[in-house]
Every structure is written in C-alpha cells, then in structure tokens.
Short mmCIF file of C-alpha atoms and ligand atoms in Angstrom, two decimals:
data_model
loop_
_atom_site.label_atom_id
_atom_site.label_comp_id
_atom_site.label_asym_id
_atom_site.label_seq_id
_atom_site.Cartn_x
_atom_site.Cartn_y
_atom_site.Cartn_z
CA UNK A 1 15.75 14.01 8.13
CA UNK A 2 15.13 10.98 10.40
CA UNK A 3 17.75 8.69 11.94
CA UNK A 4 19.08 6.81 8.85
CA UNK A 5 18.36 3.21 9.89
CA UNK A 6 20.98 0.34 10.08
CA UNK A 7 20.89 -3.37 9.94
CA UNK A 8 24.25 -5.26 10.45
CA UNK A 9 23.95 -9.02 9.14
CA UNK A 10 27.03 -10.44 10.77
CA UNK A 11 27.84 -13.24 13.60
CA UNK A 12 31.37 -11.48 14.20
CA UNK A 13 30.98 -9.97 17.67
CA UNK A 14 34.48 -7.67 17.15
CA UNK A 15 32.87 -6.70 13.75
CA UNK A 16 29.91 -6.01 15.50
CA UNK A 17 31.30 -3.82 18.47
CA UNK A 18 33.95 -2.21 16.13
CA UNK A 19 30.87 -0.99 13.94
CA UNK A 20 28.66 -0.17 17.33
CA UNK A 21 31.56 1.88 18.81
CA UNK A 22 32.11 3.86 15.47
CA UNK A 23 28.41 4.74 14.88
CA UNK A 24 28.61 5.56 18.17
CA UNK A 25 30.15 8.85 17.34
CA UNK A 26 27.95 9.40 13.96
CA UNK A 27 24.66 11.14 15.17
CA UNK A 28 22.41 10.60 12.46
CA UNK A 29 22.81 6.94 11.93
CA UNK A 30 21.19 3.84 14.23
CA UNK A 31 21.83 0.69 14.70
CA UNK A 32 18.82 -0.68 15.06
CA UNK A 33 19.54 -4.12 15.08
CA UNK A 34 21.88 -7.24 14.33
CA UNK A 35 21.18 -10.52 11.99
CA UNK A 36 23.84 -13.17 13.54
CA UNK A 37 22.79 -15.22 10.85
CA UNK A 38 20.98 -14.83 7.17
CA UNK A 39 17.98 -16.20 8.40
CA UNK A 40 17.95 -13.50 11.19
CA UNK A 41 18.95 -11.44 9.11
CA UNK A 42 16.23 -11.68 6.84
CA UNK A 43 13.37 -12.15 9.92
CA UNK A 44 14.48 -8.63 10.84
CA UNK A 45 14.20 -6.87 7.03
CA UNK A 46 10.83 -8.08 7.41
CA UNK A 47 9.85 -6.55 10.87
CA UNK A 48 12.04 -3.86 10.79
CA UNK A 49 10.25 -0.65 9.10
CA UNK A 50 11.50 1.58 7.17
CA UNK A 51 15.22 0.07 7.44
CA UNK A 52 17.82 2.45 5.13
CA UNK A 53 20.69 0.09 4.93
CA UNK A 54 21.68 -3.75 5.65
CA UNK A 55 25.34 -4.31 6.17
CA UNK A 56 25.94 -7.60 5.18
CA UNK A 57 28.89 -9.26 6.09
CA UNK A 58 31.14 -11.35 3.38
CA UNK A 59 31.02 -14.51 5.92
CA UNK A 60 27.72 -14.70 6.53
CA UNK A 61 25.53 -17.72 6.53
CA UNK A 62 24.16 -20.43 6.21
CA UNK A 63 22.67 -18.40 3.18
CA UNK A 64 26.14 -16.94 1.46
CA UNK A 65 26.77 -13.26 1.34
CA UNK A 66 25.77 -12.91 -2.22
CA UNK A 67 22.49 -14.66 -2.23
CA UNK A 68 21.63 -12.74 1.07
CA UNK A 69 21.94 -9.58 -1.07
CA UNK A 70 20.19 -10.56 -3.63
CA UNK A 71 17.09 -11.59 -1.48
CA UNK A 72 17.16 -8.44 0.62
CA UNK A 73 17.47 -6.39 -2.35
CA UNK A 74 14.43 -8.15 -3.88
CA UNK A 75 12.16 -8.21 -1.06
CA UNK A 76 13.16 -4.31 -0.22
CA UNK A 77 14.08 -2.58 -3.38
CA UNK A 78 13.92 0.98 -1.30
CA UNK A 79 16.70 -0.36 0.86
CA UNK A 80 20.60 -0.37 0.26
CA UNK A 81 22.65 -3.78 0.52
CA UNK A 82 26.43 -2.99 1.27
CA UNK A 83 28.37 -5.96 1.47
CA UNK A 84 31.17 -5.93 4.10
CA UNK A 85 34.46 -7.32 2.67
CA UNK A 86 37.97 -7.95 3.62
CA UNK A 87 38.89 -7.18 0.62
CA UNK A 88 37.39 -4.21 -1.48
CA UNK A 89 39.05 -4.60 -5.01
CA UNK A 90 37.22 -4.28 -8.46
CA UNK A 91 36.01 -7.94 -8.25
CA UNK A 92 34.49 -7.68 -5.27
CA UNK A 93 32.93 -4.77 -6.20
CA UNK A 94 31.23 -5.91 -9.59
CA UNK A 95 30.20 -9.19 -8.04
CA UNK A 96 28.93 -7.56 -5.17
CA UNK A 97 26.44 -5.27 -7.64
CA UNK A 98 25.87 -7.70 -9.74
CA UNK A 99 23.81 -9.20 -6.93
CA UNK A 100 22.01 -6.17 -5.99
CA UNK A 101 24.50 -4.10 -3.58
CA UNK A 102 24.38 -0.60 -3.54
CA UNK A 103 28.46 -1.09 -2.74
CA UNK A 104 31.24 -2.69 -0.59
CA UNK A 105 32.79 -1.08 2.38
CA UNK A 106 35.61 -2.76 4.20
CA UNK A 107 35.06 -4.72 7.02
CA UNK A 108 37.09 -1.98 9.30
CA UNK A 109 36.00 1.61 7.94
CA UNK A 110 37.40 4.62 8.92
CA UNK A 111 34.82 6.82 10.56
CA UNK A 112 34.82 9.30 7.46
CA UNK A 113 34.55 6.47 5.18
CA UNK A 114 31.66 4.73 7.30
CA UNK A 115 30.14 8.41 7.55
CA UNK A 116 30.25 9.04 3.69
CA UNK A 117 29.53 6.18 1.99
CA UNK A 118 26.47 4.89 4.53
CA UNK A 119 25.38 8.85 3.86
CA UNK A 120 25.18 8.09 0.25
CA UNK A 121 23.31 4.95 0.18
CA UNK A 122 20.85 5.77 2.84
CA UNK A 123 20.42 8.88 0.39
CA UNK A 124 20.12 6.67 -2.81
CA UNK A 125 17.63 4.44 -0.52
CA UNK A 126 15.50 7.03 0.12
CA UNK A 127 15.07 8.50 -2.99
CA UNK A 128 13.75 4.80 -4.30
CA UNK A 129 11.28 5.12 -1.43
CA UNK A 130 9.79 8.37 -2.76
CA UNK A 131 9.88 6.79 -6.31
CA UNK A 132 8.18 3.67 -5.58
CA UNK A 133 6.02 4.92 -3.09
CA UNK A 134 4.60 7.63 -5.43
CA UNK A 135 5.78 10.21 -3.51
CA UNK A 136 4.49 9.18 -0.34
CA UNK A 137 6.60 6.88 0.98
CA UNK A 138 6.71 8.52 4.41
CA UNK A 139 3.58 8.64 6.76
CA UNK A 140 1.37 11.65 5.91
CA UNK A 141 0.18 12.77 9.33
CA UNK A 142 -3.34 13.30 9.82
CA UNK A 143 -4.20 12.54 5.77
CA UNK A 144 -7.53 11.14 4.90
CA UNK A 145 -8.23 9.65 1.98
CA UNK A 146 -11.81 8.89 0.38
CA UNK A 147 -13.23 5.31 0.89
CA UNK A 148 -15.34 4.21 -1.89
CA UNK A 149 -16.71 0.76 -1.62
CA UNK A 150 -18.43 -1.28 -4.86
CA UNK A 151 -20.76 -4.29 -3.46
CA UNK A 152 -22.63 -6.40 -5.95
CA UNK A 153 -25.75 -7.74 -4.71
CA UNK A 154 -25.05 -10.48 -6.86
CA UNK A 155 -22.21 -11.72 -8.51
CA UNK A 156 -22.27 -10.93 -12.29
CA UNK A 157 -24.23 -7.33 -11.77
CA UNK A 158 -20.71 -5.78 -12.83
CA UNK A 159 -19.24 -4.71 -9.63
CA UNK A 160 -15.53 -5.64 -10.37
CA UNK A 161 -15.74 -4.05 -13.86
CA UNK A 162 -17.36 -0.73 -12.18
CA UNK A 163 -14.66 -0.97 -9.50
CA UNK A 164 -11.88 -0.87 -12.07
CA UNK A 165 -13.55 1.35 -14.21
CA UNK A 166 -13.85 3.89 -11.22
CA UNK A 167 -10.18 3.73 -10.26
CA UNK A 168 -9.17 4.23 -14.08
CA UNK A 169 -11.14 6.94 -14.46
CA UNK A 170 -10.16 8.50 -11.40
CA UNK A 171 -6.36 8.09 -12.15
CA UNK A 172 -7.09 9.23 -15.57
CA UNK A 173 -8.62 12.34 -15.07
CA UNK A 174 -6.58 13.62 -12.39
CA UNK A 175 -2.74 12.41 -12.78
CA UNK A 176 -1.83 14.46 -9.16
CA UNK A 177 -4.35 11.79 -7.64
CA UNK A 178 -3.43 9.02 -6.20
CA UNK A 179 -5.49 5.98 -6.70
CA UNK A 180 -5.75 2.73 -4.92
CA UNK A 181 -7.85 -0.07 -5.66
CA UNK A 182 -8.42 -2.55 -3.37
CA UNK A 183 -9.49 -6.48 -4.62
CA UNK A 184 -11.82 -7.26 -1.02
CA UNK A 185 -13.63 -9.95 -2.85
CA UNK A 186 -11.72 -11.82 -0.60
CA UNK A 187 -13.06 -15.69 -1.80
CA UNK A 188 -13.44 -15.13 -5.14
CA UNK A 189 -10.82 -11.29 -6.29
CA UNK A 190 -10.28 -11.63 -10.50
CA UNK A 191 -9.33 -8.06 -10.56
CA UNK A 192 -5.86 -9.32 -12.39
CA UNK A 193 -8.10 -10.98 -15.71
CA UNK A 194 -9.62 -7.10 -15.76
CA UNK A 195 -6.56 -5.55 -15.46
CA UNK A 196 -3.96 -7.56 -17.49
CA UNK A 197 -1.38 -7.85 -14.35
CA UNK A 198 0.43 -10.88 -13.13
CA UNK A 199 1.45 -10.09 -8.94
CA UNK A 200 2.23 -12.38 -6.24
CA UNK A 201 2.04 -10.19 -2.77
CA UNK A 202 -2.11 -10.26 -1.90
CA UNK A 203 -3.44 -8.44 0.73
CA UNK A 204 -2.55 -11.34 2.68
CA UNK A 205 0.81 -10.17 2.80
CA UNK A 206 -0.41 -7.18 5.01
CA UNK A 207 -2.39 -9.18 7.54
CA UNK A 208 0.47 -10.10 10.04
CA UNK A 209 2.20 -6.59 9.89
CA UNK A 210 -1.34 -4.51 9.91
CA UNK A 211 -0.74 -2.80 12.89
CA UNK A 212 2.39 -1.49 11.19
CA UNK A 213 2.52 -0.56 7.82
CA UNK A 214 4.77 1.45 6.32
CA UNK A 215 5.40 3.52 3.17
CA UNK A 216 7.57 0.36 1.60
CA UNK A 217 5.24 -2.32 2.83
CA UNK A 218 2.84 -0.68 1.17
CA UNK A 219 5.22 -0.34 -2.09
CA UNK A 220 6.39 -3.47 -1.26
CA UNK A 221 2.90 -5.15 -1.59
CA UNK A 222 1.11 -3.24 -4.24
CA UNK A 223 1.41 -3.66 -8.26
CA UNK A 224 1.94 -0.04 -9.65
CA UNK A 225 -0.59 -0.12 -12.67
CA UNK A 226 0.56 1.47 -15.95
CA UNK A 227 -2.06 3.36 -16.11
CA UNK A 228 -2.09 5.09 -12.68
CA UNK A 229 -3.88 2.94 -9.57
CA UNK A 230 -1.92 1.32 -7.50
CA UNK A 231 -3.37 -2.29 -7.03
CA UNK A 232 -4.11 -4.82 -3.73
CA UNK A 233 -5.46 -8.16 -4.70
CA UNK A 234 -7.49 -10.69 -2.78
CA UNK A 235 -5.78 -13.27 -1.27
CA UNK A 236 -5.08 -16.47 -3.99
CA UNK A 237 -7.01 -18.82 -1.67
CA UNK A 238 -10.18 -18.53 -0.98
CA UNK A 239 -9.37 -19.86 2.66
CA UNK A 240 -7.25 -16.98 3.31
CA UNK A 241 -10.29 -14.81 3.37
CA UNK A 242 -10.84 -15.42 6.80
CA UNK A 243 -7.50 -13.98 7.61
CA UNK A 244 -8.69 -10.52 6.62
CA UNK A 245 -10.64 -9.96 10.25
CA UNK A 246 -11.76 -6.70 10.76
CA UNK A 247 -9.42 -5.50 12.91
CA UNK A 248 -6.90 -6.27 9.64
CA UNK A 249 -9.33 -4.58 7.48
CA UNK A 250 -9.36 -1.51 9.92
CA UNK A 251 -5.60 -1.61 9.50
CA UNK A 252 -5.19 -2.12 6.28
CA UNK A 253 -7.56 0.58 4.84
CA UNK A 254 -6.87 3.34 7.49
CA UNK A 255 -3.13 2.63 6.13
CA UNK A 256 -4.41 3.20 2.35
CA UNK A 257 -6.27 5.99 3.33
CA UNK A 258 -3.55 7.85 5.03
CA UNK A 259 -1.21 7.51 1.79
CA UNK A 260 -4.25 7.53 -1.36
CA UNK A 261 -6.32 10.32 -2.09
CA UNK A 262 -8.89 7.67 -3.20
CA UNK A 263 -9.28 4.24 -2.61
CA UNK A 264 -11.75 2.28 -4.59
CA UNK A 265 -12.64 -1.22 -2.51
CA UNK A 266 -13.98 -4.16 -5.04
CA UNK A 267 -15.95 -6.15 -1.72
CA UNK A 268 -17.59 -8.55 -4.18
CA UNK A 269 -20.96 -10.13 -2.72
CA UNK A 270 -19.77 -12.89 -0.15
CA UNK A 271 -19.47 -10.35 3.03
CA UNK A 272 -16.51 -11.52 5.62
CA UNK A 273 -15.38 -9.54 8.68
CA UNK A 274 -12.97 -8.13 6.77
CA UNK A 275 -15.88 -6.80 4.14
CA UNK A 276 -18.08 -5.35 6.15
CA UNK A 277 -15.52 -3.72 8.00
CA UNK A 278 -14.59 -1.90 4.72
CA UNK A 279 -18.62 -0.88 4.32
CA UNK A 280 -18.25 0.60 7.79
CA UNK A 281 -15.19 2.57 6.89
CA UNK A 282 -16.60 3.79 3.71
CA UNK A 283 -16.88 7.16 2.82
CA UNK A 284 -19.92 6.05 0.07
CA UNK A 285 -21.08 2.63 -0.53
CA UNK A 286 -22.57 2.29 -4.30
CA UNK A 287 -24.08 -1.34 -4.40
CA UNK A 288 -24.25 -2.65 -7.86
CA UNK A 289 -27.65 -3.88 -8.86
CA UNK A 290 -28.89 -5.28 -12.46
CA UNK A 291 -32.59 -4.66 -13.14
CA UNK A 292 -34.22 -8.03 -12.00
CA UNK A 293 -36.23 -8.90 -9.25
CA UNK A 294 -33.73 -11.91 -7.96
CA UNK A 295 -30.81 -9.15 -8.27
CA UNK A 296 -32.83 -6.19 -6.51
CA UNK A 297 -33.81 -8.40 -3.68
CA UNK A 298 -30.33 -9.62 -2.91
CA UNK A 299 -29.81 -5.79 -2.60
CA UNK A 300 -32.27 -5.46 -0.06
CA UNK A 301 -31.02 -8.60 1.90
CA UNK A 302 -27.25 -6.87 1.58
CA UNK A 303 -28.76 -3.94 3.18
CA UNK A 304 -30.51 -5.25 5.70
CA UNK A 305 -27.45 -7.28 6.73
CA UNK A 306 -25.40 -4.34 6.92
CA UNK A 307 -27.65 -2.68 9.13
CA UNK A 308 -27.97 -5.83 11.05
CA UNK A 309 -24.13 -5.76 11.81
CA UNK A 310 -24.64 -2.14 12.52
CA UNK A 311 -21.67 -1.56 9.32
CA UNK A 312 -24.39 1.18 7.69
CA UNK A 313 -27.97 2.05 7.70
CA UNK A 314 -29.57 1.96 4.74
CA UNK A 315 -29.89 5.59 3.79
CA UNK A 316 -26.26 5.45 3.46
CA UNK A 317 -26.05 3.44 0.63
CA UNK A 318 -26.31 4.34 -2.82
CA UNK A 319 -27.68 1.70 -5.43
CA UNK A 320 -26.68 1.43 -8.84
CA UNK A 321 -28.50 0.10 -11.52
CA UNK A 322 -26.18 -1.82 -14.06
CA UNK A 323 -26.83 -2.78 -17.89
CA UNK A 324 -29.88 -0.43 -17.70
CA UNK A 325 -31.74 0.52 -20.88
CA UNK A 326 -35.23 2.27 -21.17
CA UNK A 327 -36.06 -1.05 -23.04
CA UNK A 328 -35.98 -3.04 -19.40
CA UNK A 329 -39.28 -3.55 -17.82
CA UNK A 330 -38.04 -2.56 -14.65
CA UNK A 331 -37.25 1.19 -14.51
CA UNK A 332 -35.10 3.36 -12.01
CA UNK A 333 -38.22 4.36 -10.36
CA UNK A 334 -39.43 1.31 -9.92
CA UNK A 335 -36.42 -0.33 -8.81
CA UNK A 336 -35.53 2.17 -6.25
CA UNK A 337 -39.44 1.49 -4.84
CA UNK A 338 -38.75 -1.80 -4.60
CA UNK A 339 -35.10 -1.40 -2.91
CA UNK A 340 -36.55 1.60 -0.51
CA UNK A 341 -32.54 2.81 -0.99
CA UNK A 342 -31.47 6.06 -2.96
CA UNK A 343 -30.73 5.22 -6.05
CA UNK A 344 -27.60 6.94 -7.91
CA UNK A 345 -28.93 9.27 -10.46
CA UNK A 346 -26.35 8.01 -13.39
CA UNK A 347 -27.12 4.41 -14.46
CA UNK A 348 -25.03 2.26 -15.86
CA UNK A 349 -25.60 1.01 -19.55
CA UNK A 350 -25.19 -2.47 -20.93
CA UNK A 351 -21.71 -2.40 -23.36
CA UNK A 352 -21.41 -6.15 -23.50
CA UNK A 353 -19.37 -6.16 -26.80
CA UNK A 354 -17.21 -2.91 -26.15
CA UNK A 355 -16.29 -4.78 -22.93
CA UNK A 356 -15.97 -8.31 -24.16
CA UNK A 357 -13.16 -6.81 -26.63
CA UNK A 358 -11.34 -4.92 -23.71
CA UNK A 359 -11.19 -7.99 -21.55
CA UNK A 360 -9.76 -10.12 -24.27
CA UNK A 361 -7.25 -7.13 -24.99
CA UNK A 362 -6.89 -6.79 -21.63
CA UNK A 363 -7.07 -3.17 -21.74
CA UNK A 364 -9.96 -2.12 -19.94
CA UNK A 365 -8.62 1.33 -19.55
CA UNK A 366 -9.92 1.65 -23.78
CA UNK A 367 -14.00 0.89 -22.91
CA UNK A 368 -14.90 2.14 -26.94
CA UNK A 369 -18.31 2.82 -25.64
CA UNK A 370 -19.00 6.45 -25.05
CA UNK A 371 -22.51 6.11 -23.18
CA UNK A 372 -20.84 3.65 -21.15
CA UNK A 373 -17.19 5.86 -20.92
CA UNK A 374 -19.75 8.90 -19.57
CA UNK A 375 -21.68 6.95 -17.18
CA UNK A 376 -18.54 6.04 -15.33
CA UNK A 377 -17.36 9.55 -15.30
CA UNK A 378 -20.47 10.97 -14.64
CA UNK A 379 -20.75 8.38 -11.74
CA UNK A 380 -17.82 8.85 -10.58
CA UNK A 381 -18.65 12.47 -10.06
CA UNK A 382 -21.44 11.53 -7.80
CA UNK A 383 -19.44 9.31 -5.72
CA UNK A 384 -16.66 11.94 -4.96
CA UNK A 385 -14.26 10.51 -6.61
CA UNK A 386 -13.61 13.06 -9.25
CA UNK A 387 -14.45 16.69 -8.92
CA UNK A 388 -16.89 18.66 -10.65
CA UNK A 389 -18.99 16.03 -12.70
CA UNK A 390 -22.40 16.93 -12.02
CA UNK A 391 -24.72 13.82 -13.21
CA UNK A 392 -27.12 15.85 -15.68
CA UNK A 393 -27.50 12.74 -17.72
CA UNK A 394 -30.21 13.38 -19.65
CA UNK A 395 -33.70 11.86 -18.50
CA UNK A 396 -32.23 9.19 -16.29
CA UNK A 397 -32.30 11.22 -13.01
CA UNK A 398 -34.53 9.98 -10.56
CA UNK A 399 -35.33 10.52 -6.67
CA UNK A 400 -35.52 7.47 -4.58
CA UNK A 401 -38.61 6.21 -4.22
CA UNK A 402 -40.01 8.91 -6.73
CA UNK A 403 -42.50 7.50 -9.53
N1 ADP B 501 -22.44 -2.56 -18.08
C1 ADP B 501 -22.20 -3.79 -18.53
N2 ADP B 501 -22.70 -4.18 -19.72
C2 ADP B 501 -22.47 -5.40 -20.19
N3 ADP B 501 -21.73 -6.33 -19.59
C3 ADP B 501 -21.20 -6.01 -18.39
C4 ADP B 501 -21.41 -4.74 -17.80
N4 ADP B 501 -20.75 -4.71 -16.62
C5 ADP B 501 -20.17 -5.92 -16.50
N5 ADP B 501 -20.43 -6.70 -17.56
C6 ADP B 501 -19.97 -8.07 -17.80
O1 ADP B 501 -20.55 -8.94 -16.84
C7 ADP B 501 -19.63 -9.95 -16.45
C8 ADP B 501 -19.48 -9.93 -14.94
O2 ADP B 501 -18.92 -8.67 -14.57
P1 ADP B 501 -18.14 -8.47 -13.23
O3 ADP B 501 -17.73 -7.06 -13.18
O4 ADP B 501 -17.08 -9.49 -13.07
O5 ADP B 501 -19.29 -8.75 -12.18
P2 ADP B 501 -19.19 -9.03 -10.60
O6 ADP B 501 -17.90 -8.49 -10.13
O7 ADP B 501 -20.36 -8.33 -10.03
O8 ADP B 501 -19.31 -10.50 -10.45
C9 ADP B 501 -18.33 -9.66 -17.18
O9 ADP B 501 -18.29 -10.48 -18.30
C10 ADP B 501 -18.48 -8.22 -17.59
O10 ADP B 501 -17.78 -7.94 -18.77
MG1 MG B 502 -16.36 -9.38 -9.06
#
C-alpha cells in the first residue's frame, strides 16, 4: 500500500508540531501538507492528489470547522474528514458526522490512537476510491484504452445520438468494460438532453489540473451513468471551448485512456484545438454523414482539413452514412465515390419516431427499433468497440469507391 496521505487544516503551530513529531514515528502515514486557514485548506484538497485524510481542526477559520467538513467531504467524497476536537464526547461526535466526518480524534492523540483510527479512515477512504472510481481508482500503468471519435460533417447527421448509442451499447454488452464518453462538441455538447442527466463539473474542470489527473479527479468530474458509461460533458459556455487546447486534450484523453477500456469522443462539427487533437489521438475516426450532396461535401472539407493540420490522412477515416434507406437517391456506392473515403460497411437507418419517443422519455438506452438497435451493434463491431460483431448486414456492404 502507498503512503496514506495527510492534510492537517489547522493555524495552531503546537498542534501542528505535536501532530508532525508523532507521525514522525508512524511509517506509513505523510504529512503532506498544512491548511493554516480554510481557504488554504481547501486550495490544497484541490491540488493535492490522491489525499487519504484532512484533519481539520475544531478552531479553524474564517470558514468554521463544520462547514469546512462539509465542503471537503463534498468536493472529495473518496477522502476522510476527521475533525480535531478538544473535546470528543457524543455531541461532538454526531455533529461532527452529521456534516460529513468520517470521525473526531482529540486534538492530542496518543500515538496508538493516531495510528488506529487514521488507519481506519484512510482504509474506509480508499475503499470509496475503488467504488467510485469503478475499480480503477489508482493509475493503471502502461493501460491503453481504445479512442473512438464520432465527427459529424454537419450538425444534425446524428453524430451525438450515434455517439451515445455507441457507448450504451458498448457498456451494455460487455458489463466488465468500462466505458467513457466524452461530450468534445466543445461550443455546442447536448449530450445531457440524450442522456437524461443533470451534472455540473464539464471537462472544463480538468483543464487546469491536466497534467495531473488522478483516479478521484477523474471520479470527481465524471457523472456515473445508470446504465454503465461514465460521462464528460462539454464545457456550459461556448467560450470555454477555447480552453480545451490541445495540449489539454492530449491530457485529458491519454488520462481516460489509461483508466477506460473504451472511450467514445462526441467532437461535434465545429473543430477546435482541442478537437482535432482528439482525431489525432484516435484509435478510429467514423465521420457521420447523411446522404446529401451539401452533407457529403462537408465530409470531404472535414477531411481535407484534418489532413491539412496533419491530425489524419484520409484513409484513416471511416464514413458513415446516417438515415440511409435503399429508397435515397444517393447510394453507399455512390456516396463513398463522391467522398473518395472508406465507407463503413453497416449504415445507419433512419428511426425518427423510435428516437423521437426515447428522447422525450429520455431513455435512449430503449431505441424500439431493431434495424436501427443492429446497426449500432453491428457498427460498433466494426469500430472495435465490441468484440466479435462481424458486419454481414445483408446487401448493404460495400467497398469504397466500389460501384
Ligand atoms: N438514424 C436516425 N434516424 C432518424 N433521426 C435521427 C437519426 N439519428 C439522429 N436523428 C435525429 O436527428 C436529430 C439530430 O441528431 P444529433 O445526434 O443531435 O445530430 P448531431 O449531433 O450530428 O447534430 C435528433 O433529433 C435525432 O433524434
Ligand atoms: Mg451533436
């Protein structure tokens, strides 16, 4: 087991070198820093990673004792408050876990007492870590995750609901997989109206600390969907988008990757630094495109672009034709002619009222549209994203550039 890590939040210098002097003589616990005040205090919850314990002192301020507790335990839920109190009697003690401590040690411990109970809640801590982090809280060394991005080349040819579809289904068929999707329509992200979830933190939150992520930043950050993915949103405004730089984006994703088996990236159709970084990083890039001319030449554009940037050549891009019926005049053939790209061999088919009555029951995880239901499977096979789903559709392979 690691050092278990220690914050004090005191201004108390004796309290501070009494506690120094006895952890002194504990050898798996640090004291890796000091909050003289709750504002420090709180400043180093943020910065300091994967933090086991905050010792907060009774007289602590200007933010009282109790309120400090409650805002640490908020923020970190996978770390232990323990309020420090003169006094340790039953009131202290219920008011002190009524707002959120994990206990209340006295302000002068014995070394077995400091040794036991700080041994206990750094335990308790880091079995929420596991918990909330799915299991993979800690770093996994060397772990690399599949990249998938979605791209529209338009808005409206169904990329979001393809993204989301793709991370259900991958969550879904596979509950030992870990999913993540990631909302990198960074100016205009509605994954939340597809997905029936109401969370503040945004990718935004992860900009400042990307060179650093941890296991509970990560938990921290992400909304843990019922139904398996775990779920990064765009920023809330659009001006925030610039934030995401591609050094950020870099970051962030090579975080995600190191911790998801799979992470599905939404990038929308407005390309940022931040975007095209993820098309770079992908493992597969399937751009969504609707049978039309206007929507299969903003495809080509896209492309072009990203081989402009140098993100990914063409040939390295997958195209996937949305609402597709053999009643459109423009056929897979054709389109993939006209886009000079490989074109996926599943299409997607039109299920405008089967997902009209998900969205509005917010339940997109029940598509009742079977063609549609197998296409994303059958899709998601040929991205890599689940195993073993060769696309034998019926009649709607096709070769790029085949006629
Ligand atoms: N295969 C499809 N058949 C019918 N309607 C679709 C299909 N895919 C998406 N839609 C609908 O098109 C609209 C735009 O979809 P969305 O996924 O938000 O597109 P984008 O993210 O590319 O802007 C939504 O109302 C969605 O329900
Ligand atoms: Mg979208």
């Amino acid at each position: 087991m690691n050092d278990i890590k220690i914050l004090l939040a005191s201004d108390d210098q004796e309290l501070f070198s009494a506690f120094r002097a006895v952890m002194g003589e504990m050898p798996d616990f640090a004291l890796v820093g000091v909050g003289r005040n709750s504002n420090e205090a709180l400043g180093l919850v943020a910065t300091e990673h994967d933090l086991d314990i905050v010792l907060i002192d009774e007289n602590i301020g200007p933010t009282p004792a109790h309120d400090l507790v409650r805002e640490i335990s908020m923020r970190r839920p996978n770390c232990a408050a323990v309020l420090l109190s003169t006094s340790v009697d039953e009131n202290v003690l219920t008011r002190a876990l009524e707002a959120g401590a994990r206990g209340v040690l006295s302000r002068q411990p014995s070394l077995e007492e400091l040794q036991t109970r700080l041994s206990t809640a750094a335990e308790w801590a880091r079995g929420i870590s596991r918990w909330i982090g799915g299991g993979q809280a800690e770093t996994v060394g060397g772990r690399r995750g599949r990249i998938v991005v979605v791209a529209g080349s338009k808005g409206g040819t169904g990329t979001t609901t393809l993204a989301v579809q793709l991370a259900l289904t991958a969550a879904a068929k596979d509950k030992n997989r870990s999913v993540c999707l990631v909302d990198m329509d960074l100016q205009s992200g509605d994954v939340p109206s597809y997905l029936d979830m109401v969370h503040r933190r945004t990718i935004a939150d992860l900009v400042e600390v990307a060179g650093e992520i941890t296991g509970s930043m990560l938990a921290d950050t992400l909304f843990v969907h019922p139904d398996g993915p775990h779920v990064l949103l765009a920023p809330v405004e659009a001006e925030q988008a610039e934030d995401v730089t591609a050094l950020a984006a870099r970051q962030i994703l090579g975080a995600l990757r190191s911790r998801y088996d799979t992470v599905i990236v939404d990038c929308g159709t407005f390309m940022t630094e931040g975007t095209v970084t993820a098309v770079e990083l992908a493992d597969k890039v399937a751009l969504t495109v609707t049978p039309d001319l206007p929507s299969l030449r903003s495809a080509k554009r896209m492309v072009r672009l990203w081989a402009r940037l140098e993100a990914r050549k063409g040939e390295e891009v997958v195209a996937v034709l949305t609402r597709q019926t053999r009643k459109n005049e423009i056929q897979p053939d054709f389109a993939a002619r006209i886009l000079g790209l490989p074109l996926a061999k599943t299409t997607i088919p039109p299920a405008f009222r089967a997902l009209e009555k998900a969205i509005n029951n917010a339940s997109l995880s029940k598509v009742e549209d079977d063609a549609f239901r197998k296409a994303v499977l059958q899709l998601a096979g040929e991205l890599g994203i689940v195993d073993g789903e060769p696309a034998d559709g019926g009649g709607k392979r096709i070769k790029a550039g085949a006629r």
